[in-house]
Short mmCIF file of C-alpha atoms in Angstrom, two decimals:
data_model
loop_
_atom_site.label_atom_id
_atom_site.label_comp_id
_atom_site.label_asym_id
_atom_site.label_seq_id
_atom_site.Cartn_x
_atom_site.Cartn_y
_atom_site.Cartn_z
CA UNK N 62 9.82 -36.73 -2.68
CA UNK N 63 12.74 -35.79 -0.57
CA UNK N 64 14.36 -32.53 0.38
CA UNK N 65 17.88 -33.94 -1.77
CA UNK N 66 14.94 -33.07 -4.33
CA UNK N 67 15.79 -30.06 -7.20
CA UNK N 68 12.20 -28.57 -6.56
CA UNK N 69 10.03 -26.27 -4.70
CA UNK N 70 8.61 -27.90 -1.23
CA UNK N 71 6.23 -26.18 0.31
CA UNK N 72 4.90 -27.96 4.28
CA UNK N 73 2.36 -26.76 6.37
CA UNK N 74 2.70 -27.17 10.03
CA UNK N 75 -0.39 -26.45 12.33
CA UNK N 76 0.11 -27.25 15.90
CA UNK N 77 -1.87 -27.33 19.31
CA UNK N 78 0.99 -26.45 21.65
CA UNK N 79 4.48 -25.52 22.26
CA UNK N 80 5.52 -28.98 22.57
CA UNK N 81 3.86 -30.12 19.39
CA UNK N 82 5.57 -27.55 17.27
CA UNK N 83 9.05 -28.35 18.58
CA UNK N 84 8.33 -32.19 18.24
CA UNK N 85 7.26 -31.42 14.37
CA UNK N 86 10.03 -28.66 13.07
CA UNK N 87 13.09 -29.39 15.11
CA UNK N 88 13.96 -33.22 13.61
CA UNK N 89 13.24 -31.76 10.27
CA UNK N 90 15.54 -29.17 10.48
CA UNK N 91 17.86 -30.83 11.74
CA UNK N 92 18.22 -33.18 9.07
CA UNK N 93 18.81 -30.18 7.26
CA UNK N 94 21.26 -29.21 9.17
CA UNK N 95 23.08 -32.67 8.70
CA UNK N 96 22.95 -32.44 5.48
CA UNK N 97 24.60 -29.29 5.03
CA UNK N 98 21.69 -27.38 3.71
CA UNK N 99 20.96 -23.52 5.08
CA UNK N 100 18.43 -22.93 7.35
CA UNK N 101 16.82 -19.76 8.42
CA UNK N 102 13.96 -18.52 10.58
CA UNK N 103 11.68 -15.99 9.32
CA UNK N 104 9.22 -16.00 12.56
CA UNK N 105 8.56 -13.84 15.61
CA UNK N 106 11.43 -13.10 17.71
CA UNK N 107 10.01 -15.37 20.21
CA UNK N 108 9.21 -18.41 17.69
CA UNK N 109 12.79 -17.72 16.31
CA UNK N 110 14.68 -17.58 20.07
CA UNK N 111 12.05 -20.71 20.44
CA UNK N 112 13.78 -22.80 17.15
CA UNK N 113 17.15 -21.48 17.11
CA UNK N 114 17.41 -22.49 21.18
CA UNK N 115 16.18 -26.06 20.58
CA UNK N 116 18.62 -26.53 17.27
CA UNK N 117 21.24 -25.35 19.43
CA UNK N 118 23.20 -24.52 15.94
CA UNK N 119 24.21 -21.57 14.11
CA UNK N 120 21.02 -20.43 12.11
CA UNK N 121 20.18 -17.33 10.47
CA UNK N 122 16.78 -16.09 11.53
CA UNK N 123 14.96 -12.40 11.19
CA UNK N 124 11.54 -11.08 11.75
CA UNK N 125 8.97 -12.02 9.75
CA UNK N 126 7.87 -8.43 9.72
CA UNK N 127 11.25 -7.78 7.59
CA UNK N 128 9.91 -10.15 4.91
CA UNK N 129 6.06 -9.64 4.86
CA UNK N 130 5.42 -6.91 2.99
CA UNK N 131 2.93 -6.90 0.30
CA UNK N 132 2.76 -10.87 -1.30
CA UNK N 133 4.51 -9.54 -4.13
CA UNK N 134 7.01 -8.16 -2.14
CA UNK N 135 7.71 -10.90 0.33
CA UNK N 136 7.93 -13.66 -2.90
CA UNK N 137 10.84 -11.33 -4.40
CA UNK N 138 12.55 -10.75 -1.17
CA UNK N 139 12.15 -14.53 -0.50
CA UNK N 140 13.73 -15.58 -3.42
CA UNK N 141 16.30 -12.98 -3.01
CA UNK N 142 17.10 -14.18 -0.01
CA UNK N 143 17.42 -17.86 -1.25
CA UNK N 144 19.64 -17.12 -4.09
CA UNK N 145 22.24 -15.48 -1.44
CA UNK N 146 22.52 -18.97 -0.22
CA UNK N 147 22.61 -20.66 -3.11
CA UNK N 148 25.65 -18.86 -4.34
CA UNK N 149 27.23 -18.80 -1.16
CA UNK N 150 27.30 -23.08 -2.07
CA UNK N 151 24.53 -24.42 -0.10
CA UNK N 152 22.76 -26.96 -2.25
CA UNK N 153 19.33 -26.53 -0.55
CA UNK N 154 17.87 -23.65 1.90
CA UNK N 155 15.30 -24.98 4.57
CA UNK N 156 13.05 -21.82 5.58
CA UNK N 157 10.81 -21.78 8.80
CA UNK N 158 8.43 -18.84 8.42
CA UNK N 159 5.39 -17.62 9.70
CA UNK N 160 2.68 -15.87 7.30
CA UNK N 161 2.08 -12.39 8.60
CA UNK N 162 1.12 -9.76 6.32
CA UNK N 163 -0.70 -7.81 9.59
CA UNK N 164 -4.28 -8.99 8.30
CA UNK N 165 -6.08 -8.66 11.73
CA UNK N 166 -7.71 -10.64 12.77
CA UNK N 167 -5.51 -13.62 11.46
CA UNK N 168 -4.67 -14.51 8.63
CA UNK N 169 -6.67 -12.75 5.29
CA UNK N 170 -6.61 -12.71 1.82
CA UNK N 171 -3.06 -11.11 1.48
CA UNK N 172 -2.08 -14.16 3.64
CA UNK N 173 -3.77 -16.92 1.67
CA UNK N 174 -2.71 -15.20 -1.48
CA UNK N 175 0.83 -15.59 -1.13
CA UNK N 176 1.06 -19.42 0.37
CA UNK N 177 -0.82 -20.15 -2.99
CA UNK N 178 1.79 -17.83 -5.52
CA UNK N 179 4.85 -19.07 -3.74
CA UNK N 180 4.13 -22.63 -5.48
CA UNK N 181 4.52 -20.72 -8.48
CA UNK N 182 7.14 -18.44 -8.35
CA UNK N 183 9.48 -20.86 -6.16
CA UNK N 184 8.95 -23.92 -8.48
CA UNK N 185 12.35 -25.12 -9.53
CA UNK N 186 14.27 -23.84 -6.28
CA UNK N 187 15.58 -26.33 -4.11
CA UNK N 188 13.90 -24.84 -1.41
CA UNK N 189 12.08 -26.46 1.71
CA UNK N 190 9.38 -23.58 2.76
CA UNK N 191 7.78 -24.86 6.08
CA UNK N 192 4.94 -22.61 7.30
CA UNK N 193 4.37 -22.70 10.99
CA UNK N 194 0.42 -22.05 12.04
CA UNK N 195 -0.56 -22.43 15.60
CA UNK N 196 -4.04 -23.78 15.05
CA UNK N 197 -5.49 -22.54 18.46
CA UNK N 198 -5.70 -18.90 16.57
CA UNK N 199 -6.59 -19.94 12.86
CA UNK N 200 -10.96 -19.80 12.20
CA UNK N 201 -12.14 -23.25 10.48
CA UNK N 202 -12.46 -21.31 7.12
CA UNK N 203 -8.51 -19.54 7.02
CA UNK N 204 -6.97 -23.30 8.02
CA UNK N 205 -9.32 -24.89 4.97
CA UNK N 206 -7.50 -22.58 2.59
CA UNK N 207 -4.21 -23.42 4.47
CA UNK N 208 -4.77 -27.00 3.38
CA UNK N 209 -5.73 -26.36 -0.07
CA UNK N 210 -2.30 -24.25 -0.69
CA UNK N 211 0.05 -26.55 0.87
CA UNK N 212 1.13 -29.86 -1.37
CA UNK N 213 2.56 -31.49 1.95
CA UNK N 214 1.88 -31.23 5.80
CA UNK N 215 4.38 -31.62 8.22
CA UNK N 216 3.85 -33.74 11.45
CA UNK N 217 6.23 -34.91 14.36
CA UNK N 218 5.73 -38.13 12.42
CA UNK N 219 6.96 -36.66 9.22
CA UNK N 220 6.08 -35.19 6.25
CA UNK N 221 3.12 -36.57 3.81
CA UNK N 222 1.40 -35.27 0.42
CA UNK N 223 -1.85 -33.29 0.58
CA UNK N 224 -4.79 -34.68 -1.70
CA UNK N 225 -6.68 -31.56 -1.06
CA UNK N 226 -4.27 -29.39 -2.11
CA UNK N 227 -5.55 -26.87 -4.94
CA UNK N 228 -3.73 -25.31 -7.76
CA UNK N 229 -2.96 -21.24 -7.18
CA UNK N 230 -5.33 -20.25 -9.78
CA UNK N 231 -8.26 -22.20 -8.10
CA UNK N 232 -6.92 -20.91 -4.75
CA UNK N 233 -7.15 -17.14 -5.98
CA UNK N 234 -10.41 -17.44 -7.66
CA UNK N 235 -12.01 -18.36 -4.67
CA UNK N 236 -10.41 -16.06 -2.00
CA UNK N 237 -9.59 -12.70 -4.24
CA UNK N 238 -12.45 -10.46 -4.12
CA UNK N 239 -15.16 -11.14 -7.10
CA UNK N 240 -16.57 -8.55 -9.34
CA UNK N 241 -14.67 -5.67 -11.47
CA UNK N 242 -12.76 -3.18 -9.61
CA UNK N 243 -14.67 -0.62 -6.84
CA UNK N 244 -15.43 2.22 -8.34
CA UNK N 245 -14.85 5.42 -6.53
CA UNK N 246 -17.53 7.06 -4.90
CA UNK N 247 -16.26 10.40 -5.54
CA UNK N 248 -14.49 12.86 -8.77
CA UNK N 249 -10.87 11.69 -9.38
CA UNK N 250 -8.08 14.35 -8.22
CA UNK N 251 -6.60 13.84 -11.66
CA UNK N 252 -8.41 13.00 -14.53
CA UNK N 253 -5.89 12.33 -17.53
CA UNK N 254 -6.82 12.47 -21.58
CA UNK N 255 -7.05 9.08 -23.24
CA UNK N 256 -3.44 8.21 -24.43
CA UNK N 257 -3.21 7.05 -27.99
CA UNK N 258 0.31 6.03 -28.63
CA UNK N 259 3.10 4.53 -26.82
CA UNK N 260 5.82 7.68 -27.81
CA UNK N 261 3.57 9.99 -24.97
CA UNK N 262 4.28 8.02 -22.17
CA UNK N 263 7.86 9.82 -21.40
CA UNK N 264 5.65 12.60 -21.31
CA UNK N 265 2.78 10.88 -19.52
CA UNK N 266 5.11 10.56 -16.81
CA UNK N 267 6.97 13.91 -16.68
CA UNK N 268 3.10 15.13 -16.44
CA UNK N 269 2.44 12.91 -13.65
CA UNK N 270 5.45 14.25 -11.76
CA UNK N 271 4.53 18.04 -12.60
CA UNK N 272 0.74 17.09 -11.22
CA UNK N 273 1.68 15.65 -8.09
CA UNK N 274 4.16 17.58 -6.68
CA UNK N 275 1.94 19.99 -5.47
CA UNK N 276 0.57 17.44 -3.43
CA UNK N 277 1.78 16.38 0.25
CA UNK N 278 3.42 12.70 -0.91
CA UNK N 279 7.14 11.62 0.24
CA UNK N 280 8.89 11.23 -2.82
CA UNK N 281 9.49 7.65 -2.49
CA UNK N 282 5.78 7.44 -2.76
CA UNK N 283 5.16 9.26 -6.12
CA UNK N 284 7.65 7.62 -7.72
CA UNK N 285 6.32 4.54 -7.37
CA UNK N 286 3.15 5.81 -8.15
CA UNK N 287 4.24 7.02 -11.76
CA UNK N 288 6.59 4.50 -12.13
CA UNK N 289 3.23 1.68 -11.65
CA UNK N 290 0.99 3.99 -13.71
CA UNK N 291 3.32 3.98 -16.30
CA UNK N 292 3.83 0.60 -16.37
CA UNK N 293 0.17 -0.30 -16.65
CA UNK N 294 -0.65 2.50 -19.36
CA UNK N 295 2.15 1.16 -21.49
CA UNK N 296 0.61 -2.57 -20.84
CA UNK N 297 -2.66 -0.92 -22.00
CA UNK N 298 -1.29 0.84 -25.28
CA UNK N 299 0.63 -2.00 -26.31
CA UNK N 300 -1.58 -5.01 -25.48
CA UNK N 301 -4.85 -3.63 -25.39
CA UNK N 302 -6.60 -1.04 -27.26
CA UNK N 303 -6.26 2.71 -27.20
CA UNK N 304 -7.07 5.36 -26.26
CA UNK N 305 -5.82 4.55 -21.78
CA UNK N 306 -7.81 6.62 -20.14
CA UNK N 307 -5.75 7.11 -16.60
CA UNK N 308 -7.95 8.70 -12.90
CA UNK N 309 -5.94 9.36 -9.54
CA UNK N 310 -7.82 9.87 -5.99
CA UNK N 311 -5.55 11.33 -3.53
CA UNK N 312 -6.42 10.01 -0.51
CA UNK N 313 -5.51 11.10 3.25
CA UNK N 314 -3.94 7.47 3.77
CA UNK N 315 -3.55 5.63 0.20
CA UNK N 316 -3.20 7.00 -3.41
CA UNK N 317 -5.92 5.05 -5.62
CA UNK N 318 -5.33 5.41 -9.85
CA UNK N 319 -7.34 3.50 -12.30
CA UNK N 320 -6.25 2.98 -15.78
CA UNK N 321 -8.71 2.19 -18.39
CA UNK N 322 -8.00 0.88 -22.02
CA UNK N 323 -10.45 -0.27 -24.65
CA UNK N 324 -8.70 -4.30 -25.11
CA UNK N 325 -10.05 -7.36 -24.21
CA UNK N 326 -8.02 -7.83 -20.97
CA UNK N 327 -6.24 -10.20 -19.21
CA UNK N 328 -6.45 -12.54 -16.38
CA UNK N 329 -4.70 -10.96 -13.41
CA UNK N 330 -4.95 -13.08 -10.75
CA UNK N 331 -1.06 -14.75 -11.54
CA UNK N 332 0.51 -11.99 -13.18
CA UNK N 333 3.12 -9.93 -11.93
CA UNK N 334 3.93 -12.64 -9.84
CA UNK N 335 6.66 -14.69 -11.31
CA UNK N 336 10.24 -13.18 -11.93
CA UNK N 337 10.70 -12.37 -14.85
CA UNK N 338 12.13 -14.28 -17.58
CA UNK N 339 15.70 -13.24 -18.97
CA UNK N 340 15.89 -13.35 -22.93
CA UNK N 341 16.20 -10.75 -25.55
CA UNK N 342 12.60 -10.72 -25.39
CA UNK N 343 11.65 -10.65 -22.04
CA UNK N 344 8.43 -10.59 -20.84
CA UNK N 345 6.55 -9.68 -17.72
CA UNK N 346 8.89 -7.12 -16.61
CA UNK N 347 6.04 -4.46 -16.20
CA UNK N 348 3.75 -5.65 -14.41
CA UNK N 349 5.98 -7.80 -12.09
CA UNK N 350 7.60 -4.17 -11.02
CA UNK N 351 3.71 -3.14 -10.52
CA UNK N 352 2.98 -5.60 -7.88
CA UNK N 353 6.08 -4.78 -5.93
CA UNK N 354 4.76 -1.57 -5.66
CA UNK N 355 1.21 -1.35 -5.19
CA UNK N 356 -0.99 -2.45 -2.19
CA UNK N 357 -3.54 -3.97 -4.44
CA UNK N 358 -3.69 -4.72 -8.17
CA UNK N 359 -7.53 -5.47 -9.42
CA UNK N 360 -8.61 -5.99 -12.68
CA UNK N 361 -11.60 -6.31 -14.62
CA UNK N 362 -13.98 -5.21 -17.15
CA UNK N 363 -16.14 -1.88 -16.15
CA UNK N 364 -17.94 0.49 -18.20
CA UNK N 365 -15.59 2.24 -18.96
CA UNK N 366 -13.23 -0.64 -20.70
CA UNK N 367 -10.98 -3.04 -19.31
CA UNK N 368 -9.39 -1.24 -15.99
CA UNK N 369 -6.65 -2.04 -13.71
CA UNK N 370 -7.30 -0.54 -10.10
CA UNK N 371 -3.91 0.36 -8.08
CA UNK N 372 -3.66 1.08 -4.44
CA UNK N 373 -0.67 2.40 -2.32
CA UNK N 374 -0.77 2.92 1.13
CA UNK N 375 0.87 6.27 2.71
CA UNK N 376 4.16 5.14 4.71
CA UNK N 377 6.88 6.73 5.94
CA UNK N 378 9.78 7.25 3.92
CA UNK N 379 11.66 4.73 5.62
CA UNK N 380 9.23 2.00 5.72
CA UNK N 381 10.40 -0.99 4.98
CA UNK N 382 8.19 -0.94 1.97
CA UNK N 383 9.33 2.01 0.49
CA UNK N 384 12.55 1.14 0.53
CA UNK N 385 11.86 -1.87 -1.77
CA UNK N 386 9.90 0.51 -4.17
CA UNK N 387 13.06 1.77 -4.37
CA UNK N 388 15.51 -1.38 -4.75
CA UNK N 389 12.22 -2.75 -7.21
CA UNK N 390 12.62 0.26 -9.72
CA UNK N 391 16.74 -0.29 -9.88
CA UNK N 392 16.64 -3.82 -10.39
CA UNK N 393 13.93 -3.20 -13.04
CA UNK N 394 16.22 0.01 -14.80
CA UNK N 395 19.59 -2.68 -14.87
CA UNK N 396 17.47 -5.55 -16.41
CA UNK N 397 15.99 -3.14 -19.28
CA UNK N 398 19.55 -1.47 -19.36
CA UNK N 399 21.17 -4.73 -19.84
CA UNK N 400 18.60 -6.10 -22.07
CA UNK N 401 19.11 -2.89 -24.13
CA UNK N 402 22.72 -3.21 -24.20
CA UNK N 403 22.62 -6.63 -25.17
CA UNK N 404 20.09 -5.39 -28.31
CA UNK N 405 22.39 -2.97 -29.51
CA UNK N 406 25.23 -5.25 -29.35
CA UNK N 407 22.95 -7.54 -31.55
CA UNK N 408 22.34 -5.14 -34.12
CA UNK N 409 26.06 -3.97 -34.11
CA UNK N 410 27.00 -7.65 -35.16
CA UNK N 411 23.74 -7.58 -37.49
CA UNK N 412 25.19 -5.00 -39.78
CA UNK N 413 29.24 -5.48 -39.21
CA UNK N 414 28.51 -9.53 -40.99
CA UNK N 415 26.07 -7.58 -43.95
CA UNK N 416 29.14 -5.29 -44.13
CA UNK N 417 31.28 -7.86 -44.21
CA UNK N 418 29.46 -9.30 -46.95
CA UNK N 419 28.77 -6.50 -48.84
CA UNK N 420 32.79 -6.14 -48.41
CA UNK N 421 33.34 -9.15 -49.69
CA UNK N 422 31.50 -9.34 -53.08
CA UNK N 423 33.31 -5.95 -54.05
CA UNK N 424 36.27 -7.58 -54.00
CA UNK N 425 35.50 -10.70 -55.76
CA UNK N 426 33.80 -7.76 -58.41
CA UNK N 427 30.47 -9.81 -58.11
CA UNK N 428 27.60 -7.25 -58.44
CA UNK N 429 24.74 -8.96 -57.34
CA UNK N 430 21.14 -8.40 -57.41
CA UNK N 431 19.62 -5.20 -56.68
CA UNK N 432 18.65 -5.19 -53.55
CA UNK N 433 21.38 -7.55 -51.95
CA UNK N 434 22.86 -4.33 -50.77
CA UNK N 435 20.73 -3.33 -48.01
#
């Protein structure tokens, strides 16, 4: 497979020096570079001064600090970020990053989470991700993973296919914490009625915002609380089983909700991930807009019923985070207002061509059937 290729490929570098990382990224990048693809750094402002001096070209690089968010988060702003390119004319966008999502000490299960979703949610791109790991700093059990989520490794002799690399699900299973969500040790600070019916949740939500604005939160912060609450206890009423039973622990650093519904469930461990789909019936809207969002998204079966466990951290307003809460909940409002749109204008057609018909057998004085009318 070469990087002329109209696919995903995702490298893993791990190097022992300076020297060794140089002798392994810069010829590949270069080629890039030849080739007229984009190439950006996404790395420490050292590793980036480090790359960029040694192409001695015009790249685009930023902190990695800009991009690694939540895993959610930094796969959306990824393939933001590749799609500018793309439209801009480049046929293929080499990326140079390194995985930090502040997990001390190295790299945890945030980390290892999103080098295994990024195979999913970048397949199809013609994108080159190449993942820089100085292996003097990664424990034996963090680099295994590494291996297992990258289908090729990068070395100063070139690039070759990984036969230990594992799919995302296995990946996931293995490194995502086992069991049902924790339970809280203590009452909830909000303890909603069971929901029975999809037409409360406009109110569900103008309840939420009456109940927590009494409470110390930035703004930013409660509305992405309500607007992931809502999500999932719409998820619940429509795919599970009613009556969504919905609990909220105010916490001095992280807001903590549970929402409870009486289904079967679902297997969480990929969903939310991918972007969604566009069609008139789109799918996976919701709970994609959760996991930009939340901190954590857990599911599993309790005693209670099947329950989804969200986390948010408290930030600053201004966080970096926060403000794609924000840019998460507009792009999510245009796709539904589009999608709506697009609806209506269906149904507008719908009835002007069963006018139209209707129109037409008046004039020809044919009566038809009862019931042809409708």
């Amino acid at each position: 497979m070469t990087d002329n290729a109209e696919s995903y490929l995702h490298y893993l570098v791990r190097y022992g020096s300076q020297r060794e990382l140089l002798d392994t990224v810069i010829p590949h990048l270069r080629r890039g570079l030849d080739a007229g693809q984009a190439v950006v750094l996404v790395c420490r402002d050292d590793t980036n001064r480090l790359l960029s001096g040694a192409l001695d070209a015009p790249v685009a690089s930023l902190g990695n600090g800009e991009l690694y968010t939540r895993p959610a988060a930094a796969v959306a702003a990824y393939r933001r970020m590749v799609l500018r390119y793309l439209d801009d004319g480049f046929e293929r966008v080499q990326v140079a990053g390194e995985v930090d999502f502040g997990e001390r000490p190295g790299l945890g299960e945030k980390g290892i989470g999103f080098e295994a979703v990024v195979n999913v949610a970048m397949d199809g791109y013609p994108v080159s991700g190449i993942c820089l790991y100085d292996a003097r700093t990664l424990s034996d059990a963090v680099s295994a993973e590494l291996t297992h989520t990258h289908p090729l490794v990068l070395t100063p002799g070139g690039s070759v296919s990984n036969p230990q690399y594992d799919s995302p699900v296995e990946v996931l299973r293995r490194t995502a914490r086992a069991g049902p969500p924790v339970a809280e040790p203590d009452p909830p600070t909000y303890d909603l009625p069971g929901l029975t019916d999809t037409a409360y949740l406009q109110s569900l939500r103008a309840h939420l915002r009456a109940r927590l604005s009494s409470d110390r939160l930035p703004a930013g912060l409660k509305a992405d609380i309500i607007a992931a609450i809502g999500e999932v206890a719409a998820n619940g009423l429509r795919h599970g089983r009613a009556p969504v039973r919905i609990r909220i622990w105010i916490r001095d650093d992280r807001v903590v909700c549970t929402v409870t519904d009486q289904g079967s469930g679902f297997d969480g461990l990929l969903a939310g991930y991918e972007s969604p789909r566009p069609g008139p019936r789109q799918t996976g809207t919701g709970l994609w807009l959760v996991r930009q969002l939340c901190d954590e998204l857990a599911t599993g079966h309790t005693a209670d019923g099947f329950t989804v466990r969200l986390a948010v951290q408290q930030r600053p307003y201004h966080h970096p985070v926060m403000l794609h809460g924000a840019h998460a909940r507009a792009e999510v409002a245009r796709t539904r207002t589009e999608r709506a749109r697009r609806r209506a204008d269906q149904i507008q057609r719908e009835l002007q061509e069963r006018w139209n018909r209707q129109d037409l057998r008046v004039h020809r004085g044919v009566r038809g059937k009862p019931g042809d009318r409708r």
